[in-house]
Short mmCIF file of C-alpha atoms and ligand atoms in Angstrom, two decimals:
data_model
loop_
_atom_site.label_atom_id
_atom_site.label_comp_id
_atom_site.label_asym_id
_atom_site.label_seq_id
_atom_site.Cartn_x
_atom_site.Cartn_y
_atom_site.Cartn_z
CA MET A 1 153.09 179.63 56.07
CA GLU A 2 156.50 178.97 57.14
CA SER A 3 157.03 175.23 56.68
CA ALA A 4 160.03 172.43 58.18
CA GLU A 5 159.56 170.02 54.94
CA THR A 6 162.38 170.56 52.42
CA LEU A 7 161.51 170.53 48.66
CA GLY A 8 163.72 167.18 49.10
CA GLU A 9 161.15 165.88 51.56
CA VAL A 10 158.00 167.03 49.86
CA LEU A 11 158.82 165.45 46.12
CA GLY A 12 160.27 162.47 48.03
CA ARG A 13 156.60 161.71 49.83
CA ARG A 14 155.36 162.45 46.15
CA GLY A 15 157.23 159.68 44.67
CA PHE A 16 159.99 162.06 43.33
CA GLY A 17 163.63 161.11 43.54
CA ARG A 18 166.58 162.50 43.37
CA ARG A 19 167.08 161.86 39.56
CA SER A 20 163.54 163.31 38.93
CA LEU A 21 164.98 166.85 40.88
CA LEU A 22 168.12 166.50 38.74
CA LYS A 23 166.34 166.33 35.26
CA PHE A 24 164.05 169.05 36.06
CA ALA A 25 167.26 170.86 37.36
CA ILE A 26 168.79 170.42 33.80
CA ALA A 27 165.74 171.74 32.02
CA MET A 28 165.70 174.83 34.45
CA THR A 29 169.41 175.90 33.98
CA SER A 30 168.94 175.24 30.17
CA SER A 31 165.88 177.33 30.44
CA LEU A 32 167.69 180.29 32.55
CA ALA A 33 170.63 180.12 29.77
CA LEU A 34 172.96 178.81 32.88
CA PRO A 35 176.11 176.75 32.57
CA PRO A 36 175.16 173.15 32.70
CA ALA A 37 177.46 172.26 35.41
CA LEU A 38 175.24 174.17 37.82
CA ALA A 39 172.38 171.79 37.45
CA PRO A 40 173.56 169.49 39.94
CA VAL A 41 174.13 172.66 42.57
CA MET A 42 170.62 173.58 41.78
CA ALA A 43 168.82 170.23 42.06
CA ALA A 44 170.94 169.79 45.62
CA ASN A 45 170.09 173.41 46.67
CA LEU A 46 166.24 173.05 45.59
CA ALA A 47 166.53 169.80 47.66
CA LYS A 48 167.34 171.71 50.68
CA ALA A 49 165.17 174.69 50.17
CA LYS A 50 162.38 175.79 52.15
CA ARG A 51 158.75 177.10 51.26
CA ARG A 52 159.21 180.95 50.61
CA SER A 53 156.44 183.07 51.41
CA VAL A 54 155.05 185.35 48.63
CA ILE A 55 152.57 187.91 48.94
CA TRP A 56 150.79 188.75 45.46
CA LEU A 57 148.92 192.21 45.55
CA SER A 58 146.51 192.91 42.35
CA PHE A 59 146.67 196.56 41.32
CA GLN A 60 145.32 198.23 37.92
CA GLU A 61 145.06 194.90 35.85
CA CYS A 62 142.63 192.64 33.76
CA THR A 63 143.70 189.43 35.78
CA GLY A 64 144.87 188.66 32.77
CA CYS A 65 148.54 187.71 34.38
CA LEU A 66 146.89 185.97 36.73
CA GLU A 67 144.80 183.90 34.33
CA THR A 68 147.43 182.60 32.46
CA LEU A 69 149.89 181.68 35.42
CA LEU A 70 147.14 179.70 36.60
CA ARG A 71 147.12 177.94 33.23
CA SER A 72 150.75 177.04 32.88
CA SER A 73 149.93 173.41 33.87
CA SER A 74 153.20 172.02 33.84
CA PRO A 75 154.96 169.01 34.67
CA SER A 76 154.16 167.76 37.70
CA ILE A 77 157.48 168.87 39.38
CA GLU A 78 156.89 172.03 38.40
CA ALA A 79 153.32 172.05 39.72
CA LEU A 80 155.42 170.95 42.87
CA ILE A 81 157.51 174.18 42.92
CA PHE A 82 154.90 176.26 42.86
CA ASP A 83 153.20 174.49 45.92
CA PHE A 84 156.37 174.82 47.35
CA VAL A 85 155.76 178.88 47.12
CA SER A 86 153.74 179.71 50.02
CA LEU A 87 151.41 181.75 48.62
CA ASP A 88 150.70 184.03 51.87
CA TYR A 89 148.03 186.67 50.41
CA GLN A 90 146.34 186.65 46.82
CA GLU A 91 143.18 188.24 46.90
CA SER A 92 141.93 186.39 43.76
CA LEU A 93 142.71 182.91 45.21
CA MET A 94 142.66 182.95 48.79
CA ALA A 95 139.22 181.77 50.62
CA ALA A 96 139.48 185.04 53.05
CA ALA A 97 137.75 188.63 52.57
CA GLY A 98 136.95 191.70 53.74
CA ALA A 99 138.62 191.80 57.17
CA ASP A 100 140.07 188.38 57.43
CA ALA A 101 141.79 189.17 54.34
CA GLU A 102 143.71 192.18 55.68
CA ARG A 103 144.59 190.59 59.01
CA THR A 104 145.97 187.63 56.83
CA LEU A 105 147.99 189.85 55.00
CA ARG A 106 149.14 191.75 57.67
CA GLU A 107 150.40 188.31 59.63
CA ALA A 108 152.26 187.25 56.71
CA VAL A 109 154.09 190.19 56.51
CA ALA A 110 154.68 190.18 59.90
CA ALA A 111 155.65 186.42 59.73
CA ASN A 112 157.97 186.64 57.07
CA LYS A 113 159.39 190.05 57.13
CA GLY A 114 162.27 191.14 55.14
CA GLU A 115 162.07 187.36 53.72
CA TYR A 116 159.06 187.41 51.44
CA LEU A 117 158.84 187.90 47.99
CA LEU A 118 156.47 190.73 46.90
CA ALA A 119 154.72 190.00 43.35
CA ILE A 120 152.67 192.71 41.87
CA ASP A 121 150.35 192.69 38.92
CA GLY A 122 148.36 195.71 37.53
CA SER A 123 150.06 199.35 37.81
CA ILE A 124 149.77 201.80 40.32
CA PRO A 125 147.54 204.74 39.97
CA VAL A 126 149.48 207.68 41.33
CA LYS A 127 147.03 210.58 40.29
CA ASP A 128 144.99 212.31 43.39
CA GLY A 129 146.89 210.61 45.59
CA GLY A 130 146.17 207.38 44.27
CA VAL A 131 142.11 206.98 45.16
CA TYR A 132 141.80 205.45 41.87
CA SER A 133 142.24 202.01 42.98
CA MET A 134 141.61 201.26 46.65
CA THR A 135 141.54 197.58 48.77
CA GLY A 136 140.48 198.03 52.23
CA GLY A 137 140.65 201.63 52.26
CA ARG A 138 144.09 201.92 51.11
CA SER A 139 145.45 203.23 47.95
CA ASN A 140 147.53 200.79 45.88
CA LEU A 141 150.32 203.47 46.30
CA GLY A 142 150.07 203.22 50.47
CA MET A 143 150.19 199.35 50.01
CA LEU A 144 152.84 199.09 47.37
CA SER A 145 155.40 201.30 49.77
CA GLU A 146 154.48 199.95 53.25
CA ILE A 147 154.49 196.23 51.84
CA ALA A 148 158.02 196.39 49.47
CA ALA A 149 159.54 197.90 52.74
CA ASP A 150 160.21 194.67 53.98
CA ALA A 151 160.31 192.35 51.12
CA LYS A 152 163.25 190.41 50.11
CA ALA A 153 162.63 191.52 46.38
CA VAL A 154 159.79 192.47 44.05
CA LEU A 155 158.32 191.03 40.84
CA ALA A 156 156.56 193.20 38.60
CA ILE A 157 154.62 190.78 36.81
CA GLY A 158 153.35 191.75 33.42
CA THR A 159 153.37 194.93 31.68
CA CYS A 160 151.04 196.75 34.05
CA ALA A 161 153.32 196.50 37.16
CA ALA A 162 156.39 196.55 34.90
CA TYR A 163 156.03 199.89 32.78
CA GLY A 164 152.29 201.04 33.59
CA GLY A 165 150.70 199.06 30.33
CA ILE A 166 147.33 199.47 29.36
CA PRO A 167 145.72 201.82 32.36
CA LYS A 168 148.67 203.99 31.55
CA ALA A 169 147.97 204.36 27.86
CA TYR A 170 147.19 208.05 26.91
CA PRO A 171 145.46 209.67 28.26
CA ASN A 172 146.52 208.11 31.35
CA PRO A 173 143.39 209.43 33.69
CA THR A 174 144.47 207.92 36.73
CA GLY A 175 148.16 208.78 36.41
CA ALA A 176 149.34 205.03 36.35
CA ALA A 177 152.86 203.91 37.14
CA GLY A 178 154.95 200.78 37.20
CA VAL A 179 156.44 199.45 40.27
CA GLU A 180 160.25 200.44 39.02
CA ASP A 181 158.63 203.93 38.66
CA LEU A 182 157.69 204.15 42.28
CA ILE A 183 159.90 201.79 44.64
CA SER A 184 163.92 202.18 44.79
CA GLY A 185 166.38 200.65 46.89
CA LYS A 186 164.75 197.00 46.56
CA PRO A 187 165.55 194.09 43.81
CA ILE A 188 163.22 194.38 41.27
CA VAL A 189 162.40 192.21 38.41
CA ASN A 190 160.74 192.77 35.68
CA ILE A 191 158.55 190.34 33.89
CA PRO A 192 156.93 191.73 31.19
CA GLY A 193 153.67 190.90 28.90
CA CYS A 194 149.93 191.28 28.41
CA PRO A 195 150.18 188.96 30.04
CA PRO A 196 153.37 187.34 30.66
CA VAL A 197 155.21 184.18 29.62
CA PRO A 198 154.03 181.89 33.04
CA GLU A 199 157.32 179.95 32.36
CA VAL A 200 159.28 182.73 33.04
CA LEU A 201 157.77 183.37 36.19
CA SER A 202 158.71 179.74 37.04
CA GLY A 203 162.17 180.58 35.91
CA VAL A 204 162.69 183.48 37.92
CA LEU A 205 161.02 181.81 41.23
CA VAL A 206 163.39 178.46 40.85
CA HIS A 207 166.25 180.65 40.55
CA PHE A 208 165.69 182.31 43.33
CA ILE A 209 164.83 179.32 45.82
CA SER A 210 167.63 177.85 44.25
CA PHE A 211 170.46 180.44 44.95
CA GLY A 212 168.51 183.18 46.87
CA HIS A 213 169.17 185.68 44.38
CA LEU A 214 167.44 187.33 41.01
CA PRO A 215 168.46 185.90 38.02
CA GLU A 216 170.83 188.06 35.39
CA LEU A 217 169.20 191.12 34.40
CA ASP A 218 169.13 193.38 31.31
CA ASP A 219 169.06 197.02 31.40
CA ARG A 220 164.98 197.07 31.83
CA LYS A 221 165.34 195.04 35.13
CA ARG A 222 164.13 191.78 32.66
CA PRO A 223 165.58 188.12 33.13
CA LEU A 224 168.15 188.48 30.67
CA ALA A 225 167.55 184.60 29.68
CA TYR A 226 164.14 185.19 28.76
CA PHE A 227 164.53 188.86 27.35
CA GLY A 228 168.19 189.31 25.56
CA THR A 229 166.85 188.32 22.37
CA THR A 230 163.94 189.70 20.36
CA ILE A 231 161.04 187.29 18.89
CA HIS A 232 162.17 188.19 15.26
CA ASP A 233 165.65 186.54 16.81
CA GLN A 234 164.01 183.44 17.35
CA CYS A 235 161.10 183.40 15.20
CA TYR A 236 160.48 180.05 13.06
CA ARG A 237 159.48 182.10 10.48
CA ARG A 238 162.73 184.26 10.14
CA PRO A 239 164.39 182.22 7.27
CA PHE A 240 161.78 183.43 5.13
CA TYR A 241 162.30 187.46 6.32
CA ASP A 242 166.12 186.54 5.26
CA GLN A 243 164.79 185.54 1.93
CA GLY A 244 162.57 188.53 1.23
CA LYS A 245 159.53 186.57 1.38
CA PHE A 246 156.44 188.51 2.91
CA ALA A 247 152.90 187.77 2.94
CA LYS A 248 151.26 191.51 1.89
CA SER A 249 147.37 190.08 3.43
CA PHE A 250 146.56 187.41 6.11
CA ASP A 251 144.95 185.30 3.56
CA ASP A 252 147.33 185.64 0.72
CA GLU A 253 149.47 182.82 -0.84
CA GLY A 254 152.21 183.84 0.96
CA ALA A 255 150.60 183.73 4.41
CA ARG A 256 149.29 180.16 3.53
CA GLN A 257 153.08 179.36 2.95
CA GLY A 258 153.98 180.66 6.55
CA TRP A 259 155.98 183.56 5.10
CA CYS A 260 157.23 186.44 7.25
CA LEU A 261 154.34 189.09 8.87
CA PHE A 262 156.94 191.94 8.96
CA GLU A 263 154.71 193.76 6.32
CA LEU A 264 151.44 193.13 7.95
CA GLY A 265 152.75 194.89 11.00
CA CYS A 266 154.74 192.43 13.08
CA LYS A 267 156.49 194.01 15.89
CA GLY A 268 158.98 190.94 16.47
CA PRO A 269 162.11 192.68 15.46
CA VAL A 270 161.54 195.11 18.12
CA THR A 271 160.28 192.87 21.10
CA HIS A 272 162.25 191.07 23.41
CA ASN A 273 160.38 188.17 24.94
CA ALA A 274 160.21 184.58 24.94
CA CYS A 275 156.87 183.54 23.29
CA ALA A 276 158.97 182.33 20.33
CA SER A 277 161.24 180.20 21.97
CA LEU A 278 158.86 178.71 24.88
CA LYS A 279 155.58 179.51 23.32
CA TRP A 280 152.47 178.98 25.07
CA ASN A 281 149.72 176.79 26.59
CA GLY A 282 152.89 173.86 27.45
CA GLY A 283 154.39 175.12 24.02
CA THR A 284 151.91 174.74 21.47
CA SER A 285 152.06 177.98 19.47
CA PHE A 286 152.45 181.66 20.04
CA PRO A 287 150.29 184.38 17.96
CA ILE A 288 152.98 184.32 15.05
CA GLU A 289 152.54 180.51 14.41
CA SER A 290 148.84 180.92 14.68
CA GLY A 291 149.28 183.58 11.92
CA HIS A 292 149.10 186.95 13.32
CA GLY A 293 151.82 189.30 14.07
CA CYS A 294 153.33 189.91 17.51
CA ILE A 295 151.95 193.32 18.85
CA GLY A 296 154.69 193.96 20.78
CA CYS A 297 153.10 193.79 24.27
CA SER A 298 156.14 193.30 26.24
CA GLU A 299 157.70 196.61 25.81
CA PRO A 300 157.07 200.06 27.49
CA ASP A 301 154.14 201.95 26.05
CA PHE A 302 153.17 199.47 23.28
CA TRP A 303 149.64 200.56 23.46
CA ASP A 304 150.42 204.15 22.45
CA ALA A 305 152.92 203.20 19.74
CA GLY A 306 149.73 201.21 18.34
CA SER A 307 150.14 200.91 14.48
CA PHE A 308 149.56 196.95 15.19
CA TYR A 309 149.07 196.38 11.39
CA THR A 310 151.42 198.71 10.21
CA SER A 311 154.90 198.03 8.87
CA LEU A 312 157.64 199.01 11.14
CA ALA A 313 159.33 199.84 7.77
CA GLY A 314 157.37 203.15 7.55
CA GLY A 315 153.83 204.51 7.99
CA SER A 316 152.16 205.62 11.23
CA SER A 317 154.79 203.53 13.38
CA ALA A 318 156.12 206.29 14.61
CA GLY A 319 155.69 205.33 18.13
CA TRP A 320 158.09 202.52 17.60
CA ARG A 321 161.11 204.93 16.36
CA ASN A 322 161.11 205.77 20.32
CA THR A 323 162.35 202.40 21.52
CA GLY A 324 165.83 203.46 20.71
CA ILE A 325 166.44 200.77 18.28
CA ALA A 326 167.78 201.37 14.85
CA LEU A 327 166.12 199.78 12.16
CA GLY A 328 167.70 198.54 8.74
CA VAL A 329 164.16 199.07 7.21
CA GLY A 330 163.58 197.40 4.24
CA VAL A 331 166.98 195.57 4.05
CA ALA A 332 166.51 191.85 4.68
CA GLY A 333 169.36 190.54 7.07
CA GLY A 334 170.30 194.23 8.32
CA LEU A 335 167.52 194.13 10.62
CA ALA A 336 169.13 191.09 12.48
CA ALA A 337 172.48 192.55 13.19
CA ALA A 338 171.01 196.26 14.26
CA LEU A 339 168.49 194.23 16.53
CA SER A 340 170.36 191.01 17.89
CA GLY A 341 172.61 193.01 20.80
CA ARG A 342 171.69 191.50 24.39
CA ARG A 343 170.86 194.06 26.42
CA LYS A 344 172.74 193.71 30.16
CA SER A 345 171.94 195.66 33.23
CA THR A 346 174.70 197.72 34.80
FE1 LIG B 1 148.06 194.13 32.69
FE2 LIG B 1 147.86 192.09 34.27
FE3 LIG B 1 147.64 192.97 30.75
FE4 LIG B 1 145.77 192.08 32.13
O1 LIG B 1 147.50 191.62 35.90
S1 LIG B 1 149.54 193.29 31.23
S2 LIG B 1 146.51 194.30 31.24
S3 LIG B 1 147.17 190.97 30.69
O2 LIG B 1 146.32 191.60 33.73
O3 LIG B 1 148.34 193.31 34.45
#
């Protein structure tokens, strides 16, 4: 759990000097949209930082979030940053099970009271007293309220934890809810996405380790640096949208030329996430680059809004009209102006 070693010492032992840490800090300040002048400050703070305890609880979910985070094979220094977080409890990764696991959780909470980060993936069922998801005889609901009480901050990882996600989809048989619906009085950061982009979690953790608080958030408690723009704002197919060049089917000449997927149902114009900039699998690609439109998985109620293959311009896309975002439907360029405002937390 608690380690006396600083990150600078850990890195030094593994052959990474001050220069490597500064290069990493320059990349991270850029990723977090911080002023470049903060890079040396971040590097110095990281060098002095101690291990930060993370307690991770998995509730109603498909384990896609954990899978994707485990596959964020990144530069070695980033891996070390993750090593530097003391993951004191995570049911799927820890060796302990049963009563041993319960004891580990109690000890981690007691040893790091008021200082640990609480990571949640999955939604919380509240119907019928929360009986639809239990661990060690305790409901997710009970565990969340008890363990969040002594957390420094709560990270809601994935759309399920942030907004209820797929478990909350109609008819929501378990009464699934997101973390922010149930917890108050604690700093909460939402990192939505089904699953979320792993590098966003890296950025949030690095910011917290460096500066002791969460990065700037928008009005949905999402890190502004990663969710301040839409997929559409950063999409490499955007020039085709502006030229009015749209694929009409997934195998027509327009699709082969890489034209805009808007008319095939892409929800990029109303979806805030970092897929188009950070991409996936170490920056290899993202769904739109693979020829499929965005399904909007990082927005609340995306599953019920559905209509994945219906254009936002009409048809059965009524669910998306509830996002509160005005669409300049069918007017190339007008959409961008309607959507490009960065929403900021108050
Ligand atoms: Fe939900 Fe995550 Fe989607 Fe799955 O933990 S955000 S269903 S990728 O696994 O919670």
